[in-house]
Coordinates of C-alpha atoms in Angstrom, one line a residue:
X1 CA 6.9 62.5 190.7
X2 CA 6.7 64.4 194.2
X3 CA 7.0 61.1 196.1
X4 CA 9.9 59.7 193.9
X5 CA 11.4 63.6 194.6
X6 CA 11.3 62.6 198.2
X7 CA 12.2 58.9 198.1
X8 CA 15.6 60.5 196.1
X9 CA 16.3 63.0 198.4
X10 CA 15.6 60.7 201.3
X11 CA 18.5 58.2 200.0
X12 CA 20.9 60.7 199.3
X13 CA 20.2 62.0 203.1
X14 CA 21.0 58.3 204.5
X15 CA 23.6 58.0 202.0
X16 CA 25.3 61.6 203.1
X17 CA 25.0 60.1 206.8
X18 CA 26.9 56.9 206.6
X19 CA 30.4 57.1 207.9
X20 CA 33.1 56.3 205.9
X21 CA 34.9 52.5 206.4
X22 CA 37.8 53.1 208.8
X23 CA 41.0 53.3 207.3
X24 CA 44.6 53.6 210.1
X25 CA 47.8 53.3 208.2
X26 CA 50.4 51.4 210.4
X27 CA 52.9 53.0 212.8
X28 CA 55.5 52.6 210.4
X29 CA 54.3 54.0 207.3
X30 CA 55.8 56.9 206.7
X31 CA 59.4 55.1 206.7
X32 CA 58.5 52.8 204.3
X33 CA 59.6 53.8 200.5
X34 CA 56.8 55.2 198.3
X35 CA 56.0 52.0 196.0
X36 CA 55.7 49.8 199.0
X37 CA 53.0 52.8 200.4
X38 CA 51.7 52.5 196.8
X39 CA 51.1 48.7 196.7
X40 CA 49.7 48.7 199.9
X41 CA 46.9 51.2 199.3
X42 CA 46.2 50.0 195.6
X43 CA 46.2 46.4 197.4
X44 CA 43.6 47.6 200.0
X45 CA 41.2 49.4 197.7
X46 CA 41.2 46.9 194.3
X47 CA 38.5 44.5 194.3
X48 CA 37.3 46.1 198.0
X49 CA 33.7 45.7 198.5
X50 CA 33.1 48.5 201.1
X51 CA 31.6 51.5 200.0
X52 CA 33.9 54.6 200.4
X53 CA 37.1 52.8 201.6
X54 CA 39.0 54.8 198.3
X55 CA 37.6 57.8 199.9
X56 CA 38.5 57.0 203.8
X57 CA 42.4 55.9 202.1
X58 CA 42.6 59.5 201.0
X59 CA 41.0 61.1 204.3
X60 CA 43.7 59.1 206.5
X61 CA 46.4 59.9 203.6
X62 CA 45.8 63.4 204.7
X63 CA 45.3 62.7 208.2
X64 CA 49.3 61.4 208.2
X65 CA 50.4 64.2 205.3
X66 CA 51.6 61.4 203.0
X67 CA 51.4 64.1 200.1
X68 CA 53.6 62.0 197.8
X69 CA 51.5 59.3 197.9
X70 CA 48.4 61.5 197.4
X71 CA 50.2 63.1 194.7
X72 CA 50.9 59.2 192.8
X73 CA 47.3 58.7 193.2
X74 CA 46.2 62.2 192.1
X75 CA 48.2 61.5 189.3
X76 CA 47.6 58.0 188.5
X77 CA 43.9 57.5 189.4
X78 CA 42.5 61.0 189.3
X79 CA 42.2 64.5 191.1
X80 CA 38.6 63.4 192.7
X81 CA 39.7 62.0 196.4
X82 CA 43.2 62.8 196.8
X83 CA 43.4 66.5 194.7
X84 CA 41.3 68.0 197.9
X85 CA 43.8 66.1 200.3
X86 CA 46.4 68.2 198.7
X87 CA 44.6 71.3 198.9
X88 CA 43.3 71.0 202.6
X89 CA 47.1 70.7 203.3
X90 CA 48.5 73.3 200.7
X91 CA 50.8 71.2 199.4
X92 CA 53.6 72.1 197.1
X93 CA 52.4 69.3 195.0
X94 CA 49.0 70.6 194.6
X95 CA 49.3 72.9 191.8
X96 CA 51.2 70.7 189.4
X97 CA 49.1 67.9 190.0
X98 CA 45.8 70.1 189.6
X99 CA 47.6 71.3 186.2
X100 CA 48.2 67.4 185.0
X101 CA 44.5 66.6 185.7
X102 CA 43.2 69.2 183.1
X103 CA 43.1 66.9 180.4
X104 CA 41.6 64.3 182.6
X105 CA 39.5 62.1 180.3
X106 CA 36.9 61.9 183.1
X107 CA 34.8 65.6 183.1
X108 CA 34.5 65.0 186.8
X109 CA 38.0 65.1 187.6
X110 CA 38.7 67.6 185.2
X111 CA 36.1 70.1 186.4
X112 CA 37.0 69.3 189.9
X113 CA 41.0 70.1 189.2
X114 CA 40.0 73.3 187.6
X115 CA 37.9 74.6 190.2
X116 CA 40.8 74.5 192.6
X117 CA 43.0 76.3 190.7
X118 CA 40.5 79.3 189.9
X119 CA 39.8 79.1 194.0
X120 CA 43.9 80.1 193.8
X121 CA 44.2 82.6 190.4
X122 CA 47.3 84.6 191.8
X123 CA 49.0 81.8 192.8
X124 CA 48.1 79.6 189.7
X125 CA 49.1 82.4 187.2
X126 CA 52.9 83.0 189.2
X127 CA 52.9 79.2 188.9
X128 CA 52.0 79.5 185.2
X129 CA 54.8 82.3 185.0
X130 CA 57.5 81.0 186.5
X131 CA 57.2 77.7 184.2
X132 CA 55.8 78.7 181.0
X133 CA 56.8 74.7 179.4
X134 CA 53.7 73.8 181.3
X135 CA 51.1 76.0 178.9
X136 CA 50.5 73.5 176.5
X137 CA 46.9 72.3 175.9
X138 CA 43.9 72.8 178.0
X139 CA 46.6 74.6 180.1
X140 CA 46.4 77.3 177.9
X141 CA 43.0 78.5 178.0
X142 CA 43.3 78.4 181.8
X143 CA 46.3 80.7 181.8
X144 CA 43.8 83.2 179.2
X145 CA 41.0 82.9 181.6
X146 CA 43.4 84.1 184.8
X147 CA 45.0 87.4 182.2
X148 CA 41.5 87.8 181.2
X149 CA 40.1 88.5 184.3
X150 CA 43.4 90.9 185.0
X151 CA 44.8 88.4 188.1
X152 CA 47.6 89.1 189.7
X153 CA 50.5 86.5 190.1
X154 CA 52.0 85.7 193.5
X155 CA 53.9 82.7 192.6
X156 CA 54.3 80.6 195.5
X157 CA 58.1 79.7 196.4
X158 CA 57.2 76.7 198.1
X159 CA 55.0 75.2 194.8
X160 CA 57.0 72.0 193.1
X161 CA 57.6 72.7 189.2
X162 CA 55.6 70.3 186.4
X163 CA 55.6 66.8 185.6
X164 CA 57.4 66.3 182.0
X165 CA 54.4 63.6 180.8
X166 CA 57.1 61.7 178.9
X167 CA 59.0 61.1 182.0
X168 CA 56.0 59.9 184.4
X169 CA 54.3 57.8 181.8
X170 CA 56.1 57.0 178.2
X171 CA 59.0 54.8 180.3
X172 CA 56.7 53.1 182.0
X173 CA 54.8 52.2 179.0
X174 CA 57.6 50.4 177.3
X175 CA 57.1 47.2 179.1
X176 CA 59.7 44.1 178.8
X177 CA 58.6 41.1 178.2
X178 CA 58.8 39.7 181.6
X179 CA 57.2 41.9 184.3
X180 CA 57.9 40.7 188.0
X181 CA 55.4 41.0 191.2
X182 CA 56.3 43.4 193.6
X183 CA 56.2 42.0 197.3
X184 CA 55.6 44.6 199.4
X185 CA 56.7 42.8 202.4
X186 CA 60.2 41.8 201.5
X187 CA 62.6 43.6 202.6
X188 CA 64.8 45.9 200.4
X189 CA 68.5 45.6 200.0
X190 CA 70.8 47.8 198.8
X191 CA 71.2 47.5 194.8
X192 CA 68.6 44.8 195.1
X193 CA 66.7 44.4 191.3
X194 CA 66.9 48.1 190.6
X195 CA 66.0 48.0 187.7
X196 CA 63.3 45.2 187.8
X197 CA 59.9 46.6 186.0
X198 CA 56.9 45.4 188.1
X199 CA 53.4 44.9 186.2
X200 CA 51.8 47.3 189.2
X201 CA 54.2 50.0 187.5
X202 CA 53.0 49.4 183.6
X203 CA 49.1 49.5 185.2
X204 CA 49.6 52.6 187.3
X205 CA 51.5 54.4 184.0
X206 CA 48.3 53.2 182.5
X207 CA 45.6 55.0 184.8
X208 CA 47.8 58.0 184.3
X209 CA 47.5 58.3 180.3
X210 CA 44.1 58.5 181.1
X211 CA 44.4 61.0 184.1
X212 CA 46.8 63.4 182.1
X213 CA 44.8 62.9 178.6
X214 CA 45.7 64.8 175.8
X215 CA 47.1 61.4 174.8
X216 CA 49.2 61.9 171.5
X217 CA 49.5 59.2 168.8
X218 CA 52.7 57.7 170.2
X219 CA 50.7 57.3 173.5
X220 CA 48.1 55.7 172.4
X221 CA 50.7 53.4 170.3
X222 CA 52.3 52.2 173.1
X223 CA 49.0 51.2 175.0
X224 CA 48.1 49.5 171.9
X225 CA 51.6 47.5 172.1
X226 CA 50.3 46.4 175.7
X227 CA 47.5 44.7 174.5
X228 CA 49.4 42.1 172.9
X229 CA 51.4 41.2 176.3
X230 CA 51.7 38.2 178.2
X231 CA 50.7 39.3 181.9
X232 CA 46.7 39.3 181.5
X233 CA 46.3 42.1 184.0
X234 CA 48.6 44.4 181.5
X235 CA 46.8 43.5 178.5
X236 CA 43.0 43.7 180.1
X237 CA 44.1 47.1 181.6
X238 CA 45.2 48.0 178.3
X239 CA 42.3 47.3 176.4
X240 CA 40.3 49.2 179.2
X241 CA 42.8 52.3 178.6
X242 CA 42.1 52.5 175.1
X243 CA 38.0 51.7 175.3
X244 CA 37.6 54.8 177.6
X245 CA 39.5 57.1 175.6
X246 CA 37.6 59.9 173.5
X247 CA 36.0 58.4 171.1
X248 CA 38.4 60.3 168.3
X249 CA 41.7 58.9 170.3
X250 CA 40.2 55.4 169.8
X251 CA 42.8 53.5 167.6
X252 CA 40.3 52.5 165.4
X253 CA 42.3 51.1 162.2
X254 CA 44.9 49.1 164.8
X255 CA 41.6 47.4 166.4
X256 CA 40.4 46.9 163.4
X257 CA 43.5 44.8 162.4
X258 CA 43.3 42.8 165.2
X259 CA 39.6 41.9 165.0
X260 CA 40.2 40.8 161.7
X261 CA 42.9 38.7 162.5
X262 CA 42.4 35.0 162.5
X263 CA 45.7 33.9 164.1
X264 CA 44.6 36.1 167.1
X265 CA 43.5 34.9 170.6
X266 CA 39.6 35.0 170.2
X267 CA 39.7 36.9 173.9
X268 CA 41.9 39.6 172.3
X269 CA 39.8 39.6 169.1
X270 CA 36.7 40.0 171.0
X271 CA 38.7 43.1 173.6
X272 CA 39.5 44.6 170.8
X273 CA 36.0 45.1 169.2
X274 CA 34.8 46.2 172.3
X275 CA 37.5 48.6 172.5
X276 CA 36.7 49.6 168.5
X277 CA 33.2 50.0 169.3
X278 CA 34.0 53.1 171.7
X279 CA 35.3 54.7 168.4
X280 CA 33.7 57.3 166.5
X281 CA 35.3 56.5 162.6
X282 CA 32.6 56.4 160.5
X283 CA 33.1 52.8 159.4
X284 CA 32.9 51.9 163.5
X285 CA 29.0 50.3 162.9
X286 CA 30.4 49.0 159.1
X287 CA 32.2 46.6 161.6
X288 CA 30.4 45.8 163.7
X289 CA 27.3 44.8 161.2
X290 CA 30.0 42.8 159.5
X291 CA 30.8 40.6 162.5
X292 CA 27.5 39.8 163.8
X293 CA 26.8 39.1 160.0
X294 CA 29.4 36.1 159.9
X295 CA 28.6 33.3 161.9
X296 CA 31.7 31.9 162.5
X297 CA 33.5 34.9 163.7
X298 CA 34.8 34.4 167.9
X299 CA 33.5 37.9 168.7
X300 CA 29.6 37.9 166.8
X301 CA 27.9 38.0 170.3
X302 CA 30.1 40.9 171.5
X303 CA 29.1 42.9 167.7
X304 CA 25.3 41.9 168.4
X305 CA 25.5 43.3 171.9
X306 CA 27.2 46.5 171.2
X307 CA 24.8 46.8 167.8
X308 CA 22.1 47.5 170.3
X309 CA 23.7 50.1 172.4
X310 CA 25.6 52.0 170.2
X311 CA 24.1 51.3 166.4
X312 CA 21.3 53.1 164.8
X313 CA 18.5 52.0 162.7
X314 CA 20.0 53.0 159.2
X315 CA 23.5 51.1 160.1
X316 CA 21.7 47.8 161.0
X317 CA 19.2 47.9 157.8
X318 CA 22.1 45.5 156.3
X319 CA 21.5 43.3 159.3
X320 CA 17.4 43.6 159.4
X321 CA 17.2 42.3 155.5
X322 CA 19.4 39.0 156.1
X323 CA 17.5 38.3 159.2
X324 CA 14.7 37.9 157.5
X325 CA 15.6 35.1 155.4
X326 CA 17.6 33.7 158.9
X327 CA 16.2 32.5 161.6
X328 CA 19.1 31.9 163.1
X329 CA 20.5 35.5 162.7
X330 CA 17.1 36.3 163.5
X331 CA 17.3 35.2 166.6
X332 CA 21.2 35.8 167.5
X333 CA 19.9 39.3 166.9
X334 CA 16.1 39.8 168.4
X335 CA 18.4 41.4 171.6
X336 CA 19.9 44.2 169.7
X337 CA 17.3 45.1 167.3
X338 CA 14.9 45.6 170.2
X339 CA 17.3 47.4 172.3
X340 CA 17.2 49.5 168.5
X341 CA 13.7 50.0 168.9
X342 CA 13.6 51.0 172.5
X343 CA 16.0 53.6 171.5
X344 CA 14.1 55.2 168.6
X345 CA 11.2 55.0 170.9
X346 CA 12.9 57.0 173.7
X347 CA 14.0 59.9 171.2
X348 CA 17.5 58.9 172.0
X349 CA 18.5 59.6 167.6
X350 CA 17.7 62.9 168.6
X351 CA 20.7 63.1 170.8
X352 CA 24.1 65.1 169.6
X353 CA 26.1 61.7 170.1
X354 CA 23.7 59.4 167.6
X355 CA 23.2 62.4 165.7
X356 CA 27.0 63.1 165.3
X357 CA 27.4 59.2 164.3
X358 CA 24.9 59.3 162.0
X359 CA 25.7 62.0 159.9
X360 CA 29.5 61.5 159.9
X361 CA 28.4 58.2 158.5
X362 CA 26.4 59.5 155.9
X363 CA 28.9 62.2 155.1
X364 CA 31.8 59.7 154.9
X365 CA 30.1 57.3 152.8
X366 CA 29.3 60.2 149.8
X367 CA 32.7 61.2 150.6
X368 CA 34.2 57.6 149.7
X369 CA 31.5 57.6 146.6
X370 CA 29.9 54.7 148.2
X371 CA 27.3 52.8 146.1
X372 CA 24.8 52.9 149.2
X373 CA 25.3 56.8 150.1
X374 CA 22.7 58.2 148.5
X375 CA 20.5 55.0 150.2
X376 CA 22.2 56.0 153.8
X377 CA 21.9 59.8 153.2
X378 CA 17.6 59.4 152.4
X379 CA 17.7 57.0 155.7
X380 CA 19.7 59.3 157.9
X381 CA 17.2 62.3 157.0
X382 CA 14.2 60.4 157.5
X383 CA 14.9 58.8 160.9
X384 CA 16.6 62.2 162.0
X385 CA 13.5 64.2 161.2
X386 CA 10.9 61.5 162.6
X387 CA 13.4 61.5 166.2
X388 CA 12.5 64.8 167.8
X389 CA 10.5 68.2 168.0
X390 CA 12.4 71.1 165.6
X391 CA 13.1 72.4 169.2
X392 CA 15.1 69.0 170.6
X393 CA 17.0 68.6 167.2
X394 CA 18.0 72.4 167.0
X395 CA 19.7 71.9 170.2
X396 CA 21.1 68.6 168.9
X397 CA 22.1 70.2 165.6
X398 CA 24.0 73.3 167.6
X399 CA 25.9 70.6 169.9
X400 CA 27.1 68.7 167.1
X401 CA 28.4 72.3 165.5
X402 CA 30.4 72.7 168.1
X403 CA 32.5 69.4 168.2
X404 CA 36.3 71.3 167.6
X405 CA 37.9 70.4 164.2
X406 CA 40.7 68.5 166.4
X407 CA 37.6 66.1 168.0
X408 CA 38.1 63.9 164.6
X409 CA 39.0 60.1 164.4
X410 CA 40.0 61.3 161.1
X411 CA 43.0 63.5 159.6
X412 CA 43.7 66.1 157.2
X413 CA 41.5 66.0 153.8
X414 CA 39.8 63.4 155.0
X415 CA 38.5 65.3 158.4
X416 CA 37.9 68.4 156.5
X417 CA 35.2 66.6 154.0
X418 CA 33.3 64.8 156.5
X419 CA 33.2 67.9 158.2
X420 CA 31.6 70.0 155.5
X421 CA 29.2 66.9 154.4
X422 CA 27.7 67.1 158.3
X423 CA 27.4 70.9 157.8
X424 CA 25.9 70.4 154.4
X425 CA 23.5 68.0 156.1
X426 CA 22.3 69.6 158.6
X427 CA 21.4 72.6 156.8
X428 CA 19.1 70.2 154.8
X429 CA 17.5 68.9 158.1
X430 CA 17.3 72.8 159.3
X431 CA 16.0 73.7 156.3
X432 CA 13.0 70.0 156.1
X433 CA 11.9 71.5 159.6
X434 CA 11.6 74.8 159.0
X435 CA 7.6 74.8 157.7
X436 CA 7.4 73.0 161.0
X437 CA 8.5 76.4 163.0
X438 CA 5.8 78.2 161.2

């Protein structure tokens, strides 16, 4: 343990001490217009294979004081490399952008965002003050955390009012049918296509639905409309977009349509069940055991696959039972059932995010009156209880308590009676482990 200790901290030493690639933005950058700076970076850093070179774009970003383009890709791609650009050069952007990156579906950029603005409470909280549309959502909790701790506002004149999210992304969104390559190096004439919509634009609006979060079901419709268009780097994006949503954002019921459908492309059949399988509706593993069940469906492989690293052992029992009569299912699935096992032997059903799954599951299915719940509910309790010490599932148990109502793939009545079925449930497993506490 001591030696892998040091070989870690030795690597992270070498890896602190390697320069960054070097990065020197033309003489005539800062009169070129905004999307031309914007195509040019996104151009330099997509595909790159040099370690850092996102990082060393921001760094020489700052270097110059582009802070509009910092801003685009603060907002677009995240507050991680260019949000401390803006701060190092107190911006007037910085506060607004820190504000739109508190919903940021990555934790990393979200925690990063917030930080800054607690490093600046009086300033935030004027900010706050002076534009009260902009406490909506996590913004809220931040503005309570600043009157909490009694801070005093000193609004900052020079500080740059918020984004409206329905301006920056929803237009963007709405892409027409034909989307047109932007040429950087042509040069612009006056009135020249300006109103042309460039398939960069739809792909940046995209990266910032993800950056902002708190995506809203419109949102999240509009994405979904993307994934049916003709440019390929749209529609990939788009499936991307929706697969790394939170798992209750995932459209689940429109994915669900399209894997089903059999006049689909088999590539967007098989996107979109590896999009569904980042769901967490209760039926999500239904699926997925249905399509690696049928051997003539375009996207089996892709339902083994995921089986294996997101399934537990009580979903697949449908699966285990028809293998065993097939040795051709047998075999198509040997991959996923011991990926299964490897995860029931590393305690991973002990986990609040398998444990969630699996109890929503069971709690949907006796909420449906399923023939198989009481089957699924006996399984769920028994491979819960054999996954953990009472100490590891307490903590699980506790986690998955604290999921917020909203955190639901499901609405309304629905929501509510899953809800009380996993509370009901794990009052049973509290109370099966109890003796074991003695």
């Amino acid at each position: 343990m001591r030696a892998l200790a040091g070989l870690l901290a030795t690597m992270l030493c070498v890896s602190a001490q390697t320069p960054l690639p070097t990065v020197t933005v033309p003489a005539d950058w800062a009169s070129r217009d905004l999307e031309v700076r914007w195509v040019t970076y996104r151009a330099a850093i997509d595909g790159a294979k040099e370690n850092g070179l996102a990082d060393a774009w921001a760094k020489e970003l700052g270097r110059v004081a582009d802070v509009e383009l910092l801003e685009w890709i603060a907002l677009f791609d995240g507050w991680q490399l260019a949000g401390p650009e803006l701060v190092r050069l107190d911006a007037p952007q910085m506060v607004r952008v820190a504000i739109w990156n508190l919903g940021n579906f990555d934790s990393h950029g979200e925690s990063s965002a917030k930080k800054a603005l607690l490093e600046q409470p009086g300033r935030v909280l004027g900010w706050l003050n002076t534009h009260p549309n902009a406490v909506r959502g996590p913004v809220v909790a931040l503005r309570d955390e600043l009157v909490l701790a009694k801070t005093t506002p000193r609004p900052h004149p020079s500080d740059l009012p918020p984004h409206d999210p329905m301006q920056v992304l929803v237009p963007w969104l709405e892409a027409p049918a034909t989307l047109e390559q932007f040429d950087p190096t042509a040069k612009s004439e006056p009135g020249r296509k300006l109103h042309a919509r460039y398939a960069h634009q739809v792909v940046r609006a995209l990266g910032g639905v993800l950056a902002y979060g708190n995506a809203d079901d419109s949102v999240i419709t509009k994405v979904v409309a993307l994934t049916r268009h003709g440019n390929e780097v749209v529609r990939l994006r788009a499936f991307d977009t929706l697969s790394r949503l939170p798992d209750w954002l995932v459209p689940f019921a429109a994915l669900a349509k399209v894997v089903d459908d059999a006049e689909a492309p088999p590539d967007r059949r098989r996107l979109a069940l590896l999009a569904l399988s980042a769901s967490s509706h209760p039926d999500m593993l239904d699926v997925l055991v249905r399509i690696a069940r049928d051997p003539d469906h375009v996207a089996r492989d892709a339902a083994s696959a995921r089986l294996g690293e997101v399934g537990d052992p009580v979903a697949v029992v449908p699966l285990r039972e028809a293998a065993t009569s097939s040795p051709e299912l047998q075999q198509a699935l040997t991959a996923a059932f011991d990926r299964l096992d490897r995860r029931r032997t590393d305690k991973l059903f002990a986990r609040s995010p398998a444990l969630a799954s699996m109890l929503r599951r069971a709690a949907w299915q006796h909420h449906c009156r399923e023939a198989r719940a009481p089957a699924t509910r006996a399984a769920t309790v028994q491979l819960v209880l054999s996954s953990g010490t009472p100490a590891e599932l307490e903590h699980a148990f506790a986690v998955v308590e604290a999921i917020p109502p909203n955190q639901s793939p499901l609405r309304g009545a629905e929501a509510a009676a899953v809800t009380a079925g996993v509370e009901l449930l794990v009052k049973e497993l509290r109370a099966a482990l109890a003796p074991q506490r003695r």
